[in-house]
Amino acid sequence: MKQWKIYGILVLVMFIWGFNLPAVKYLVSEVRPVTMTAFRIFLASLTVFTILTAMKLVRKPTKKEWKFIFVGALLNVVLHQYFLSIGLSMTSGSNAGLILGTGPVLTAVLVSLIMRVYPSRLQWVGVVLGLFGVSATVLAAGEGASGLSFGDVFVFISILAQVFSYLVISKASKTLDPRLLTAYMFLIGSFVLFVISLVQEPGEIQVFFEVQPIFWALFFGSAIIGTAVGHMLFNYSVGKTGPSKAAIFMNLNTFFSLVGASIFLDEVISTRHIFGLVFIVTGVIFGSGAAEDLWRKHKLKKSVSN
């Protein structure tokens, strides 16, 4: 598939994820987070398997591929979804969206470190700018350190686990279709989350029988479109372009999350949110190496013209 088509897919996924965030925020306010997430991910796994069966892409993984599937399920599903769902029940959708925007910086830096290609000075500048942007988001003006909530910390842990999962997905995609990897990860992860929910949230399944119709509309939309289709397309893109390039597009997730939180949750986008967003996006440009690439191209073009 041509590169511009992959980029188009990534923009679509960021739009889906951005508007899915306020939907999940609502869902965890009606049903406790781990129980709701376990069933949402299970429905997503069935959706992906159904799509891939129609495409004749379902097969039994090899022993080596199962290792990637289990590690990916632990990082991308259990840890990421667990901390994200709990974090969203404790913080605002706007804060969560901006914290998720640190993903590109974390991905670029971790990929560089693991591949032993150490970040340049400009990339480290990007890291500092990105983290400063997060601080501006979660520390309310005049509140000092008290502005930091456990929900914000949990959302950050969730994105960190997801970033590590991208490295697993990128490596596994050499032999296993990332879309099939997604289906297996969701299936295994949903069962682990369900077991956790039985211990942490006993009896919460009964709440599903008491929710309003709007809950089910958002539940099925979030599971099928936001989670199943969104993750299937994103993981496919990671396999095609690599973690760093795919992660660059996550800053759009931040933008769409802010818009979604403003429209559906009536959350006010304050000056500090815009301030934080500017620093996060700037951090992405520097931390991903995009600024250096643009500078090198500028110098090359200037030397050729001379």
Coordinates of C-alpha atoms in Angstrom, one line a residue:
M1 CA 0.0 0.0 0.0
K2 CA 1.3 3.5 -0.9
Q3 CA 2.6 5.6 1.9
W4 CA 0.1 8.4 1.5
K5 CA -2.7 5.8 2.0
I6 CA -1.2 4.7 5.2
Y7 CA -1.0 8.3 6.4
G8 CA -4.7 8.7 5.4
I9 CA -5.6 5.6 7.5
L10 CA -3.7 7.1 10.5
V11 CA -5.5 10.4 10.3
L12 CA -8.8 8.5 10.2
V13 CA -7.8 6.4 13.3
M14 CA -6.8 9.5 15.2
F15 CA -10.3 11.0 14.4
I16 CA -12.0 7.8 15.6
W17 CA -9.8 7.6 18.8
G18 CA -10.2 11.3 19.6
F19 CA -14.0 11.1 19.6
N20 CA -14.0 7.7 21.3
L21 CA -12.3 9.1 24.4
P22 CA -15.3 11.1 25.6
A23 CA -17.5 8.0 24.8
V24 CA -15.4 5.9 27.1
K25 CA -15.4 8.7 29.7
Y26 CA -19.2 8.4 29.7
L27 CA -19.2 4.6 29.8
V28 CA -17.0 4.4 32.8
S29 CA -19.2 6.8 34.6
E30 CA -22.2 4.4 34.2
V31 CA -20.4 1.0 34.8
R32 CA -17.2 0.6 36.8
P33 CA -14.2 0.8 34.5
V34 CA -12.6 -2.7 34.6
T35 CA -15.9 -4.6 34.1
M36 CA -17.0 -2.3 31.3
T37 CA -13.6 -2.5 29.6
A38 CA -13.5 -6.3 29.8
F39 CA -16.8 -6.6 27.9
R40 CA -15.9 -3.8 25.5
I41 CA -12.6 -5.4 24.5
F42 CA -14.2 -8.9 24.2
L43 CA -16.8 -7.5 21.7
A44 CA -14.0 -5.8 19.9
S45 CA -12.1 -9.1 19.5
L46 CA -15.2 -10.8 18.1
T47 CA -15.6 -7.9 15.6
V48 CA -12.0 -8.1 14.4
F49 CA -12.2 -11.9 14.1
T50 CA -15.4 -11.6 12.1
I51 CA -13.8 -9.1 9.7
L52 CA -10.6 -11.1 9.3
T53 CA -12.6 -14.3 8.7
A54 CA -14.5 -12.6 5.9
M55 CA -11.0 -11.6 4.5
K56 CA -9.7 -15.1 5.0
L57 CA -6.8 -13.9 7.1
V58 CA -7.4 -16.0 10.3
R59 CA -4.9 -18.7 11.0
K60 CA -3.3 -20.4 14.0
P61 CA -0.1 -18.6 15.2
T62 CA 3.2 -20.3 15.6
K63 CA 4.8 -20.9 19.0
K64 CA 7.1 -17.9 18.5
E65 CA 4.1 -15.7 17.5
W66 CA 2.2 -16.7 20.6
K67 CA 4.9 -15.1 22.7
F68 CA 4.4 -11.8 20.9
I69 CA 0.6 -12.1 21.3
F70 CA 0.8 -12.7 25.0
V71 CA 3.3 -9.8 25.6
G72 CA 1.3 -7.6 23.3
A73 CA -2.0 -8.5 25.1
L74 CA -0.4 -7.7 28.5
L75 CA 0.9 -4.3 27.3
N76 CA -1.6 -3.1 24.7
V77 CA -4.8 -4.5 26.3
V78 CA -4.5 -5.3 30.0
L79 CA -2.2 -2.6 31.2
H80 CA -3.2 0.1 28.7
Q81 CA -6.9 -0.4 28.9
Y82 CA -6.9 -1.0 32.7
F83 CA -5.1 2.2 33.6
L84 CA -6.9 4.2 30.9
S85 CA -10.3 3.2 32.0
I86 CA -9.6 3.8 35.6
G87 CA -7.8 7.1 34.8
L88 CA -10.7 8.3 32.8
S89 CA -13.0 7.7 35.8
M90 CA -10.8 10.0 37.9
T91 CA -9.8 12.8 35.5
S92 CA -11.3 15.0 32.8
G93 CA -11.5 14.0 29.1
S94 CA -9.5 17.1 28.2
N95 CA -6.6 16.2 30.5
A96 CA -6.6 12.6 29.3
G97 CA -6.5 13.7 25.7
L98 CA -3.5 16.0 26.2
I99 CA -1.6 13.4 28.3
L100 CA -2.1 10.8 25.5
G101 CA -0.4 13.3 23.3
T102 CA 2.9 12.4 24.9
G103 CA 2.8 9.1 23.0
P104 CA 4.8 10.3 19.9
V105 CA 7.7 11.6 22.0
L106 CA 7.8 8.5 24.2
T107 CA 7.7 6.3 21.2
A108 CA 10.4 8.1 19.3
V109 CA 12.8 8.1 22.3
L110 CA 12.1 4.5 23.3
V111 CA 12.6 3.2 19.8
S112 CA 15.9 5.1 19.6
L113 CA 17.1 3.8 23.0
I114 CA 16.2 0.2 22.3
M115 CA 17.8 0.3 18.9
R116 CA 20.8 1.9 20.5
V117 CA 20.5 5.0 18.3
Y118 CA 20.6 7.6 21.0
P119 CA 18.4 10.7 20.8
S120 CA 20.1 13.9 19.6
R121 CA 20.1 17.1 21.6
L122 CA 17.1 18.4 19.6
Q123 CA 15.2 15.2 20.5
W124 CA 15.9 15.6 24.2
V125 CA 14.7 19.2 23.8
G126 CA 11.5 17.6 22.4
V127 CA 11.2 15.3 25.4
V128 CA 11.5 18.3 27.8
L129 CA 9.0 20.4 25.9
G130 CA 6.5 17.5 25.7
L131 CA 6.7 16.8 29.4
F132 CA 6.4 20.5 30.2
G133 CA 3.2 20.6 28.1
V134 CA 1.8 17.7 30.1
S135 CA 2.7 19.5 33.4
A136 CA 0.9 22.6 32.1
T137 CA -2.2 20.5 31.4
V138 CA -2.5 18.7 34.8
L139 CA -1.4 21.4 37.1
A140 CA -4.2 23.9 37.3
A141 CA -3.3 27.6 37.6
G142 CA -2.9 28.6 41.2
E143 CA -3.3 25.1 42.5
G144 CA 0.3 24.0 42.5
A145 CA 1.1 20.3 42.8
S146 CA -2.4 19.6 44.1
G147 CA -3.6 19.9 40.5
L148 CA -2.1 16.5 39.7
S149 CA -4.5 13.7 40.2
F150 CA -4.1 9.9 40.3
G151 CA -6.3 9.8 37.2
D152 CA -3.7 11.8 35.3
V153 CA -0.9 9.5 36.4
F154 CA -2.9 6.4 35.5
V155 CA -3.6 7.8 32.0
F156 CA 0.1 8.4 31.6
I157 CA 0.9 4.9 32.7
S158 CA -1.6 3.6 30.1
I159 CA 0.1 5.5 27.2
L160 CA 3.5 4.3 28.4
A161 CA 2.3 0.6 28.2
Q162 CA 0.8 1.2 24.8
V163 CA 4.1 2.7 23.5
F164 CA 6.0 -0.4 24.6
S165 CA 3.4 -2.6 22.9
Y166 CA 4.1 -0.8 19.6
L167 CA 7.6 -2.2 19.7
V168 CA 6.2 -5.7 20.1
I169 CA 3.7 -5.2 17.3
S170 CA 6.4 -3.9 14.9
K171 CA 8.6 -6.9 15.6
A172 CA 5.7 -9.4 15.4
S173 CA 4.4 -8.0 12.1
K174 CA 7.4 -9.5 10.3
T175 CA 5.6 -12.9 10.3
L176 CA 2.1 -12.2 11.7
D177 CA -0.5 -9.8 10.1
P178 CA -0.9 -7.0 12.7
R179 CA -4.7 -7.1 12.3
L180 CA -4.7 -10.8 13.3
L181 CA -2.3 -10.0 16.1
T182 CA -4.9 -7.4 17.3
A183 CA -7.7 -9.9 17.3
Y184 CA -5.7 -12.4 19.5
M185 CA -4.5 -9.7 21.8
F186 CA -8.0 -8.4 22.4
L187 CA -9.4 -11.9 23.1
I188 CA -6.7 -12.8 25.6
G189 CA -6.6 -9.4 27.2
S190 CA -10.4 -9.3 27.6
F191 CA -10.4 -12.5 29.6
V192 CA -7.6 -11.3 31.9
L193 CA -9.5 -8.0 32.5
F194 CA -12.6 -10.0 33.2
V195 CA -10.9 -12.0 35.9
I196 CA -9.5 -8.8 37.4
S197 CA -13.0 -7.3 37.4
L198 CA -14.4 -10.2 39.3
V199 CA -11.9 -9.6 42.1
Q200 CA -11.9 -5.8 42.0
E201 CA -15.5 -5.1 41.1
P202 CA -17.6 -8.0 42.3
G203 CA -21.3 -7.9 41.2
E204 CA -20.8 -5.1 38.8
I205 CA -22.1 -7.2 35.8
Q206 CA -25.6 -6.6 37.3
V207 CA -25.3 -2.8 36.5
F208 CA -25.5 -3.6 32.8
F209 CA -29.2 -4.4 33.2
E210 CA -29.8 -1.0 34.7
V211 CA -28.2 1.4 32.2
Q212 CA -30.0 3.7 29.7
P213 CA -30.3 2.9 25.9
I214 CA -27.7 5.7 25.2
F215 CA -25.2 3.6 27.1
W216 CA -25.6 0.6 24.7
A217 CA -25.4 2.9 21.6
L218 CA -22.0 4.3 22.8
F219 CA -20.9 0.9 24.1
F220 CA -21.3 -0.9 20.7
G221 CA -20.0 2.2 18.8
S222 CA -16.9 2.4 21.0
A223 CA -16.2 -1.4 21.0
I224 CA -16.8 -1.9 17.2
I225 CA -15.5 1.3 15.7
G226 CA -13.3 3.0 18.3
T227 CA -11.6 -0.2 19.6
A228 CA -11.9 -2.9 17.0
V229 CA -11.6 -1.0 13.8
G230 CA -9.4 1.8 15.3
H231 CA -6.8 -0.6 16.8
M232 CA -6.8 -3.0 13.8
L233 CA -6.0 -0.1 11.4
F234 CA -3.5 1.5 13.7
N235 CA -1.6 -1.7 14.4
Y236 CA -1.6 -2.5 10.7
S237 CA -0.1 0.9 10.0
V238 CA 2.6 0.4 12.7
G239 CA 3.6 -2.8 10.9
K240 CA 3.9 -0.9 7.6
T241 CA 5.6 2.3 8.7
G242 CA 7.2 1.4 12.1
P243 CA 6.4 2.7 15.6
S244 CA 8.0 6.2 15.3
K245 CA 6.3 7.4 12.1
A246 CA 2.9 6.0 13.1
A247 CA 3.2 7.5 16.6
I248 CA 3.7 11.0 15.1
F249 CA 0.1 11.1 14.1
M250 CA -1.0 10.6 17.7
N251 CA -0.8 14.4 18.3
L252 CA -3.9 14.5 16.1
N253 CA -5.6 12.2 18.7
T254 CA -4.9 15.0 21.2
F255 CA -6.6 17.6 19.1
F256 CA -9.7 15.4 18.3
S257 CA -9.9 14.4 22.0
L258 CA -10.1 18.0 23.1
V259 CA -12.8 18.8 20.5
G260 CA -14.7 15.6 21.4
A261 CA -14.6 16.4 25.2
S262 CA -15.8 20.0 24.4
I263 CA -18.7 18.9 22.3
F264 CA -19.9 15.8 24.1
L265 CA -18.9 16.3 27.7
D266 CA -19.3 20.1 27.8
E267 CA -15.8 20.5 29.1
V268 CA -14.3 23.9 28.8
I269 CA -11.0 24.1 26.8
S270 CA -9.0 26.6 28.9
T271 CA -6.0 28.6 28.1
R272 CA -3.8 26.1 29.9
H273 CA -5.0 23.3 27.7
I274 CA -4.1 25.3 24.6
F275 CA -0.8 26.2 26.2
G276 CA -0.1 22.5 27.0
L277 CA -1.1 21.4 23.5
V278 CA 1.3 23.8 21.8
F279 CA 4.2 22.5 23.9
I280 CA 3.2 18.8 23.3
V281 CA 3.0 19.3 19.5
T282 CA 6.3 21.2 19.5
G283 CA 7.8 18.4 21.5
V284 CA 6.5 15.9 19.0
I285 CA 8.2 17.8 16.1
F286 CA 11.5 17.8 17.9
G287 CA 11.3 14.5 19.7
S288 CA 10.4 12.5 16.6
G289 CA 13.3 13.9 14.6
A290 CA 11.1 15.7 12.2
A291 CA 12.7 19.1 12.9
E292 CA 16.2 17.7 12.1
D293 CA 14.9 16.1 8.9
L294 CA 13.4 19.4 7.7
W295 CA 16.6 21.2 8.6
R296 CA 18.8 18.7 6.7
K297 CA 16.5 19.0 3.6
H298 CA 16.7 22.8 3.9
K299 CA 20.5 22.7 4.0
L300 CA 20.7 20.2 1.1
K301 CA 18.3 22.3 -1.0
K302 CA 20.3 25.5 -0.2
S303 CA 23.6 23.8 -1.1
V304 CA 22.2 22.5 -4.5
S305 CA 20.9 25.9 -5.4
N306 CA 24.3 27.5 -4.7

